[in-house]
XYZ file of C-alpha atoms in Angstrom:
504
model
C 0.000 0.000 0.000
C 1.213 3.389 -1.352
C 1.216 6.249 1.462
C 3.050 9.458 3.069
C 4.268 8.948 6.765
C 7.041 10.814 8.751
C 10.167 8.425 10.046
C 12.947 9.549 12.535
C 16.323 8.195 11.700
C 19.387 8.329 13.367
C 22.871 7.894 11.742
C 26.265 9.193 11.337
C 28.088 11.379 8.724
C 30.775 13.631 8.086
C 30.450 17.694 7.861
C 33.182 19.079 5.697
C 32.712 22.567 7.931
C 33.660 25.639 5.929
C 36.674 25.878 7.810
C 38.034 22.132 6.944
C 37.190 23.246 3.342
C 39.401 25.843 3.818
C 42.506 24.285 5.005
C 41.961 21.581 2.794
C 42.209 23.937 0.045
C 45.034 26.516 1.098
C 47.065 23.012 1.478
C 46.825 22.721 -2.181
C 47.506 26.128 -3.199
C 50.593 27.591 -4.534
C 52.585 30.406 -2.982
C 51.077 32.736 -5.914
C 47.401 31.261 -5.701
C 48.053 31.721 -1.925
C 49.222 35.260 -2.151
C 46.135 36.304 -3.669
C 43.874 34.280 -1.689
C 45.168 35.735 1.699
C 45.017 39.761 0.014
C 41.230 38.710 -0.651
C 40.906 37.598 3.391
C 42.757 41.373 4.311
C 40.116 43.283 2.498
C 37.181 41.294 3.897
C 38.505 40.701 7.586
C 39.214 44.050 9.058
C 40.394 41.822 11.917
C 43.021 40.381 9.855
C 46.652 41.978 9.553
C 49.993 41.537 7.891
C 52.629 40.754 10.806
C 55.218 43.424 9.346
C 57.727 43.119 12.378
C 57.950 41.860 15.842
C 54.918 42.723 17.885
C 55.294 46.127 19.233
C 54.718 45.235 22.960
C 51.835 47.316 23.253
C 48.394 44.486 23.713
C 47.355 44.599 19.804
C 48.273 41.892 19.224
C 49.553 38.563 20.871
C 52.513 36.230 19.289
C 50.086 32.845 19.125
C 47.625 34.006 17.045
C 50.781 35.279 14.227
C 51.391 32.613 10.776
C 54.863 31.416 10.394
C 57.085 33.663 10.365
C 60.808 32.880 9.163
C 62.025 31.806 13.130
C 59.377 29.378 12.692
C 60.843 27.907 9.977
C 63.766 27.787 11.651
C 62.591 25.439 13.868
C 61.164 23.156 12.017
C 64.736 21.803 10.440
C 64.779 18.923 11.903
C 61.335 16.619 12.354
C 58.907 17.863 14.692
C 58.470 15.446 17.719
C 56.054 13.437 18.217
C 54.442 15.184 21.617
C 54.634 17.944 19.475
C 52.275 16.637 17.282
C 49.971 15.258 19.644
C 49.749 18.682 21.434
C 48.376 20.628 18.831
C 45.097 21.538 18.645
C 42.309 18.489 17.617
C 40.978 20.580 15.405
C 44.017 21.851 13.301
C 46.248 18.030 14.109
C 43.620 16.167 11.409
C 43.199 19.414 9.418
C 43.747 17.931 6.524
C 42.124 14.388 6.499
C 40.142 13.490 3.593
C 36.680 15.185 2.823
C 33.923 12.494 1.790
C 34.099 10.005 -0.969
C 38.790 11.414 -1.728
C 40.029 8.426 0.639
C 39.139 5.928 -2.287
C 40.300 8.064 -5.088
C 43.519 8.840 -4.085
C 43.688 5.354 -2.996
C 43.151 4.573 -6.938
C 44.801 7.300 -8.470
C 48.689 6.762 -6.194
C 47.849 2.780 -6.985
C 47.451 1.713 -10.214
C 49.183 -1.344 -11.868
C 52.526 -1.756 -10.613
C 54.804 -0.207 -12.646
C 52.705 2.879 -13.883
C 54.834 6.023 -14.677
C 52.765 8.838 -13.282
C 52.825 11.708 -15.272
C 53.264 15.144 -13.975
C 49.832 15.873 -16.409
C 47.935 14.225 -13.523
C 49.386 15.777 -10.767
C 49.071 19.110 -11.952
C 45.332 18.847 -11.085
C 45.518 18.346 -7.726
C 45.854 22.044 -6.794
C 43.767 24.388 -9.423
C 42.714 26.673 -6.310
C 39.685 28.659 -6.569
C 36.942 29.167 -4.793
C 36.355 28.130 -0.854
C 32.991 26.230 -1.280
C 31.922 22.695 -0.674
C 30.852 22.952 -4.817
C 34.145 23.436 -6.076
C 36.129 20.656 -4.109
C 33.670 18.766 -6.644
C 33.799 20.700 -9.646
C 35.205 18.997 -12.629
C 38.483 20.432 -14.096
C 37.401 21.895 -17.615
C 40.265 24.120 -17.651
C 42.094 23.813 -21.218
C 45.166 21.719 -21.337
C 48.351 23.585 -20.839
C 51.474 22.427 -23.389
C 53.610 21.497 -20.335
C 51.122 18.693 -19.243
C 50.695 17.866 -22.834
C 53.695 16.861 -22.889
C 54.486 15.396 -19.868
C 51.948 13.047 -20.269
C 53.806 11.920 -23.606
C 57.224 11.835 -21.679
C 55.093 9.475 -19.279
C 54.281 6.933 -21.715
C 57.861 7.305 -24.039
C 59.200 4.299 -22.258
C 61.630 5.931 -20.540
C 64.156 5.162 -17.671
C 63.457 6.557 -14.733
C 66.618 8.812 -15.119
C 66.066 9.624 -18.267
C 62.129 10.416 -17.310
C 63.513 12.818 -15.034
C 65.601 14.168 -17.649
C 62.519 15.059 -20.485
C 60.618 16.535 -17.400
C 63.800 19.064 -17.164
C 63.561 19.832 -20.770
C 60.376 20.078 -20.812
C 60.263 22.528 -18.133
C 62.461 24.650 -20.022
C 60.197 24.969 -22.581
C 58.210 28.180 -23.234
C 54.952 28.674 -24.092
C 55.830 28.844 -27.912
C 57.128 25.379 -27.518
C 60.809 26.211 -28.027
C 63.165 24.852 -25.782
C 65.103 27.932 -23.656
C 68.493 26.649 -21.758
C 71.854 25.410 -22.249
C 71.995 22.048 -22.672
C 74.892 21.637 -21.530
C 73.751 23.217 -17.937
C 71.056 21.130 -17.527
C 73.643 17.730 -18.157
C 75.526 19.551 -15.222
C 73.000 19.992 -13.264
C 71.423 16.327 -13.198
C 74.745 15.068 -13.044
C 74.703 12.838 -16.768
C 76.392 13.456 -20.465
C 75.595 15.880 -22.651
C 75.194 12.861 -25.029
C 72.440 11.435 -22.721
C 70.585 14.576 -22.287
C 70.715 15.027 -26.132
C 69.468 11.579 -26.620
C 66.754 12.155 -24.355
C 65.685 15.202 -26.419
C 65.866 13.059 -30.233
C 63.060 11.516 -28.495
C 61.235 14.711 -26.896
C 61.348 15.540 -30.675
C 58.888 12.994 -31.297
C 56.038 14.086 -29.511
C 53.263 16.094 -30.512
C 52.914 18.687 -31.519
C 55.429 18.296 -34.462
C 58.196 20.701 -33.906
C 57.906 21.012 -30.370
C 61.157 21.505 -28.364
C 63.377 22.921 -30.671
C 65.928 25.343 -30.471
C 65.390 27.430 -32.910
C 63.048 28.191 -35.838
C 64.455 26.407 -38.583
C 65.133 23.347 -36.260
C 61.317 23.672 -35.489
C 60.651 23.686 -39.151
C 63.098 21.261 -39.711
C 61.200 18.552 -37.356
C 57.843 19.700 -39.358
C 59.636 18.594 -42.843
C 60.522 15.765 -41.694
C 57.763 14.257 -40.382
C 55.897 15.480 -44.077
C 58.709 13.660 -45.969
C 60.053 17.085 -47.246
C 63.490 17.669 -45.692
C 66.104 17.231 -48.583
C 69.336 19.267 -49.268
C 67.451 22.234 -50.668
C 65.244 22.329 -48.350
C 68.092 22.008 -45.585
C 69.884 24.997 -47.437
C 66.813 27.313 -47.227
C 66.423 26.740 -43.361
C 70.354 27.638 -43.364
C 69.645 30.890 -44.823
C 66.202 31.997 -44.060
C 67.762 35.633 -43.145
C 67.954 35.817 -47.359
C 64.070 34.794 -47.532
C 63.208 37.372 -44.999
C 65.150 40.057 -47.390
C 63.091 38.990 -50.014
C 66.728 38.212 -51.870
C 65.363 35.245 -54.207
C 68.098 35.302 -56.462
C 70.684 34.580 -53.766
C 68.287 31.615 -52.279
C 68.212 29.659 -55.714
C 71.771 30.006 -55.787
C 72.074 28.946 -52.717
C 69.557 25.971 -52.933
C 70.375 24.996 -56.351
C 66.700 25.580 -57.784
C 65.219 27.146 -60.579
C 62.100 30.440 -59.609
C 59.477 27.694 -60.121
C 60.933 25.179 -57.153
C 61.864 27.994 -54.863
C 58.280 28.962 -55.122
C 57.011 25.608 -53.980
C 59.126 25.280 -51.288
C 58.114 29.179 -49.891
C 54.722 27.934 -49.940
C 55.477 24.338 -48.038
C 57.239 26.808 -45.324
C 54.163 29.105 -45.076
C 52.275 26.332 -44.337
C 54.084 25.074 -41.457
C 53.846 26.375 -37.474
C 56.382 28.752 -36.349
C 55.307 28.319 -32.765
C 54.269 24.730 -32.633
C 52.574 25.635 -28.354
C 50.766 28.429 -29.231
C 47.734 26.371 -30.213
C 47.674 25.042 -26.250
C 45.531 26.710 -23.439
C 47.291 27.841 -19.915
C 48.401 31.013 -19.041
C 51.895 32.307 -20.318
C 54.409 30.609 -17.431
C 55.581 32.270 -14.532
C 58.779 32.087 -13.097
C 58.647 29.579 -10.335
C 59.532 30.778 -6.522
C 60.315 28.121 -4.262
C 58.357 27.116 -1.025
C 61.199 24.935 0.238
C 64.865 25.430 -0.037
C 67.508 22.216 0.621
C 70.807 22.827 0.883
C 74.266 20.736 1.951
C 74.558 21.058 5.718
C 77.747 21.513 6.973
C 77.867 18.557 9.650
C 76.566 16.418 6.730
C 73.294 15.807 5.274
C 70.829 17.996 3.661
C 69.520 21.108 5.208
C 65.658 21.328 4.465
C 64.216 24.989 4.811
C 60.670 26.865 4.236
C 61.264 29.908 1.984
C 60.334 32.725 4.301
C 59.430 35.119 1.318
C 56.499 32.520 0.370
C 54.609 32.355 3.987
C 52.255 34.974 4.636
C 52.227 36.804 8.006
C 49.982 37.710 9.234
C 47.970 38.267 13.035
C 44.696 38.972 14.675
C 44.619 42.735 16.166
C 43.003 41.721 19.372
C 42.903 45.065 20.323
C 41.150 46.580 17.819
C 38.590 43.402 18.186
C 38.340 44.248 21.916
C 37.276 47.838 20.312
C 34.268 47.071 17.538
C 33.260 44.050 20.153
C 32.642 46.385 22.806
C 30.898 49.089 20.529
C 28.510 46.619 18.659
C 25.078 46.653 19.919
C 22.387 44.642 17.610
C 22.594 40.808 17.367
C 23.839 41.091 13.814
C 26.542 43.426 14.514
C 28.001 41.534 17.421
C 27.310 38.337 14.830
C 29.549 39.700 12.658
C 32.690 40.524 14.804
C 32.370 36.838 16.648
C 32.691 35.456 12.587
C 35.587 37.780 11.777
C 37.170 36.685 15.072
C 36.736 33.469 14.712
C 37.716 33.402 10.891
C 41.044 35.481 11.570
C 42.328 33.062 14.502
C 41.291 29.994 12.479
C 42.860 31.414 9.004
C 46.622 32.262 11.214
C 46.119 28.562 12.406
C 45.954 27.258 9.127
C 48.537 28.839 7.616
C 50.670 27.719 10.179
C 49.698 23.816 9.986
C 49.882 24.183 6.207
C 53.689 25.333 6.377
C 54.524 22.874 9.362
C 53.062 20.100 6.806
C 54.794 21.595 3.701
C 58.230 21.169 5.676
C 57.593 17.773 7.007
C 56.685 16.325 3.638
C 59.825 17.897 2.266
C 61.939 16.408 4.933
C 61.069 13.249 4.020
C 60.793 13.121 0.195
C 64.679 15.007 0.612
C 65.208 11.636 3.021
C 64.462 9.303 0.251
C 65.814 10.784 -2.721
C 69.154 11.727 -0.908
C 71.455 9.479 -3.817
C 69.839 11.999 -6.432
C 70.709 15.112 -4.727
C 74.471 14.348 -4.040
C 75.149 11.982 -7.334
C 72.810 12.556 -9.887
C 69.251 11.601 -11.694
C 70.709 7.839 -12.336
C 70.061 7.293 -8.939
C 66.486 8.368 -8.082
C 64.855 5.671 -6.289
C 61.226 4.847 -6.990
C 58.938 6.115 -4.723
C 55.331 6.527 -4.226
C 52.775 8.857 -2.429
C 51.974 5.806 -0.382
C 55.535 5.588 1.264
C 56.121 9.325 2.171
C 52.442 9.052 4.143
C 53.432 5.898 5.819
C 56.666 7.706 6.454
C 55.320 10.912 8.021
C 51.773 9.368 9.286
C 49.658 11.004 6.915
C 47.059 9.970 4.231
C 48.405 9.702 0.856
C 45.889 12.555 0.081
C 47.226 15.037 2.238
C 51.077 14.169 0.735
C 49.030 14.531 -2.338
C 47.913 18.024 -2.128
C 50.843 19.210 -0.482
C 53.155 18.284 -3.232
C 50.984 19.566 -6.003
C 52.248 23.055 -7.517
C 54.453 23.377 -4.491
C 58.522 23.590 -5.825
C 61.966 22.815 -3.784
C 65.092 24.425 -4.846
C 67.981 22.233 -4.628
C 71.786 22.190 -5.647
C 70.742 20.201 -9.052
C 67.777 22.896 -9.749
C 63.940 23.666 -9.199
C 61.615 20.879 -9.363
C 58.181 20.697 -8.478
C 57.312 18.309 -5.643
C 56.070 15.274 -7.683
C 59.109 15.394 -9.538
C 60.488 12.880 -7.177
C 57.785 10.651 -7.200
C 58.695 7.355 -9.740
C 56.337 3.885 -9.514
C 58.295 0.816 -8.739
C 57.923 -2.921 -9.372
C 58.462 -4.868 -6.276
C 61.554 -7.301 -5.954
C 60.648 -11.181 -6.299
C 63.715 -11.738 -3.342
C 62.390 -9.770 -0.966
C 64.874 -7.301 -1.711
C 64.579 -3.028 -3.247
C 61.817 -2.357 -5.778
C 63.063 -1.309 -9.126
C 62.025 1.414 -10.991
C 59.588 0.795 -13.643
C 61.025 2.953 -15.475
C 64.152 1.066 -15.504
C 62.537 -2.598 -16.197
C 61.180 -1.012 -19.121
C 64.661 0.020 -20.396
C 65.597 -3.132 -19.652
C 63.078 -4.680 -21.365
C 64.077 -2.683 -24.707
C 67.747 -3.555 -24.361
C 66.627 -7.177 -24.354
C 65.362 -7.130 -27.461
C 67.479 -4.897 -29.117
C 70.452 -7.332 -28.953
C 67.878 -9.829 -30.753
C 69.301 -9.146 -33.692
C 72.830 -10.063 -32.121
C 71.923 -13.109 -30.615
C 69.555 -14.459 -33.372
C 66.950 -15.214 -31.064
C 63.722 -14.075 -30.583
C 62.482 -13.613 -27.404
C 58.527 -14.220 -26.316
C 57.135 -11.984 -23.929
C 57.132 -15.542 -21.606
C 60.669 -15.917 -21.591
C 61.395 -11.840 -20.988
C 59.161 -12.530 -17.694
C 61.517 -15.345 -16.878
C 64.659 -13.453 -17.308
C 62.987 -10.711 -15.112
C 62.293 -13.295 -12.737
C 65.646 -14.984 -13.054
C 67.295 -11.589 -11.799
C 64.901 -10.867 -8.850
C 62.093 -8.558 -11.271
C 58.873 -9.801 -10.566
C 56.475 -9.008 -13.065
C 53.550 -10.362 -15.265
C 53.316 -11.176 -18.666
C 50.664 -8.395 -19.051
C 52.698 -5.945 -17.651
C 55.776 -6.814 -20.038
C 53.006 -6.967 -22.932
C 52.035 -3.100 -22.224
C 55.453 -2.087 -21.867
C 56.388 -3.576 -24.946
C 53.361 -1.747 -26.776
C 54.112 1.450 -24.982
C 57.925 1.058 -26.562
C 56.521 0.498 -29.825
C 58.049 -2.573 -30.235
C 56.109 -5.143 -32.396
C 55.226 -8.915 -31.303
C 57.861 -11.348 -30.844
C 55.998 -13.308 -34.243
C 55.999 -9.958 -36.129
C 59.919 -9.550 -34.888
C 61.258 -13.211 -35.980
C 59.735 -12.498 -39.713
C 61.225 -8.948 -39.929
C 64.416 -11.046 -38.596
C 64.041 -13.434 -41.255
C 63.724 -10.462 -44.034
C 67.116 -9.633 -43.172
């Protein structure tokens, strides 16, 4: 029988509060996003100050209700203690646990199939910034695609090492928004430690990906890439890139003598320039790049180690003037007025406290991904170790969504350069002796060598009997995964290989 009637129900939930949205998303938020965000809070919160100095001494304003200032990143150089972390505040200590329904999704998203490169493309999302409200935490991204992710997610599935992955994500940070690559190559093999060979090697590839012509140097090396893909790079052609100054004169004469043509072939090959892309990026969404600043500074220490510091210029200061709230409290008379000072109040001292777990978390996270990837910093990108979101938390005793968040579009400058946080971040594929994971990067490389000394050897190997050499050497790994890296290399079937074998 079909009828109304009224039910009571008990059960349990959990509020995101406004406030939880708020730290959850001034975690994610870069120093610039940040910037602005807290200039917005000034203007609304006449409560709210910038902490210009030390406090003056005279009641405005007491020292625990000030952000970090640069003593208190002094202090957090070495791992806070653990009472210290069980004294804060219940409130601010979980600040950042998971809102409803992100547990499982990060879960997913840091899991995936052993051996999964994740690309900096999918990081990038984590930290968009925006708006405060419970909507936006679930508000699709429908931003355009910026270049830089473009190609990272190619550099993600080129079937690199993990070194040399770390390598195209260099280069391709280097690249502007035209799609040229800016920096001396020759640096950036200093910096990460490698040859100049390696890093150039590393770029033949880069100069693959789409969009044709990407990463080059210079114009005619852009065009250059474009002709060749279209079959149309011959020694004419080659000779009119060498001398496009006499094309911008107009000096035709001088070209065909040049290039060796007659008026009529000139011509043609004007027109196949004209209809190539000068600026190969331009065709990408983002705004134009801006230069990076730092939250987190590492440096050699002295006594040995690294020395892991918050960049002072990046935290905001700022402080609650309690005296001028004792002032408008005492003066406001209606319900709504006195309404209003209480939310400032309240806002203000919970706004200081969140800026002040956010940099405390910032600098623990750092500690530890600087712990793991020590080898890298002092010799090189050959030896970053594979690591996952899922090992800092378990590290530090945080979810693997608050590691998340913190390093999305948050940077560390270190001896061998700027990298974003999730730079360090490589999957691994687990040892079948118990002992380190290897990178998956690396068992890919491996995987490629294998069958590029085929041709050596004379024999062809299966896909079975690449898992078995794997295994052989302490690599454990299905015959699926070998399959996809194979694919994702480009590398045809072990049938299709013996009859290209065979056809000499």
């Amino acid at each position: 029988m079909i009828g109304q009637r009224l039910e009571v129900r008990q059960g349990q939930g959990l509020v995101i509060t406004p406030q939880l949205q708020q730290a959850i998303k001034l975690l994610q938020l870069s120093n610039l996003e940040l910037e602005a965000f807290v200039e917005g809070e000034l203007e609304r919160n006449p409560l709210l100050q910038r902490d210009e100095g030390d406090p003056s001494g005279d009641g405005s304003a007491e020292p625990p209700e000030t952000a970090p200032s640069s003593d208190a990143a002094e202090l957090q150089f070495t791992e806070p203690s653990g009472e210290a972390e069980r004294a804060m505040d219940a409130r601010t200590e979980d600040l950042y646990d998971d809102a409803p329904g992100e547990r499982d999704a990060e879960r997913k998203r840091d899991a995936g199939e052993a051996g999964e490169q994740p690309g900096l493309s999918d990081w990038s999302r984590a930290g968009n910034g925006g708006g405060m409200d419970g909507e936006d935490m679930e508000r699709p991204d429908t931003r355009d695609v910026t270049l830089w992710e473009h190609l990272q997610a190619q550099a993600s599935s080129a079937g690199f090492s993990a070194a040399d992955h770390a390598i195209a994500l260099t280069l391709i940070d280097a690249t502007d928004e035209g799609g040229y690559l800016r920096g001396e190559l020759q640096e950036i093999a200093d910096r990460l430690g490698v040859d100049l060979e390696r890093i150039e090697a590393v770029l033949t590839v880069c100069h693959g990906f789409e969009p044709t012509g990407v990463m080059a140097r210079s114009a005619p090396e852009c065009l250059k890439l474009q002709l060749i893909e279209r079959n149309r790079f011959d020694p004419a052609m080659a000779a009119l890139l060498d001398n496009l100054e006499l094309l911008a004169r107009r000096d035709l004469p001088a070209l065909r003598k040049v290039c060796g043509v007659d008026a009529d072939d000139l011509t043609d090959m004007i027109t196949e320039l004209k209809a190539l892309t000068p600026r190969p990026g331009a065709g990408f969404g983002g705004e134009p790049a801006q230069t990076v600043v730092p939250d987190v500074h590492v440096r050699p220490d002295p006594a040995g180690g690294w020395r892991v510091e918050l960049n002072s210029e990046t935290l905001p200061r700022l402080l609650m003037d309690k005296r001028y709230h004792g002032v408008v409290a005492a003066g406001a008379r209606s319900e709504t007025e006195k309404a209003y000072v209480a939310e400032c109040a309240a806002q203000a001292s919970w706004l200081v406290k969140s800026l002040d777990q956010r940099a405390k978390t910032i600098l623990k996270v750092a500690s530890e991904i600087v712990r793991q990837q020590d080898a890298f910093l002092a010799f090189g990108v050959e030896f970053l170790r594979p690591l996952t979101l899922k090992t800092v938390a378990d590290a530090i005793e945080m979810h693997e969504s608050t590691v998340s968040r913190v390093t999305s579009n948050k940077y560390v400058a270190t001896p061998r350069g700027v990298f974003e946080l999730k730079f360090f971040f490589t999957a691994a594929i687990q040892s079948s002796d118990g002992g380190a994971s290897h990178s998956a990067e690396a068992v890919r490389h491996r995987i490629k060598a294998m069958i590029d000394n085929e041709a050596a050897d004379g024999d062809v190997l299966s896909d079975d009997r690449i898992v078995e050499i794997l295994n052989e050497t302490g690599i454990d790994i299905a015959r699926r995964t070998v399959a996809k890296y194979r694919e994702a290399l480009r590398i045809p079937s072990s049938v299709q290989r013996r009859r290209l074998l065979k056809a000499g």
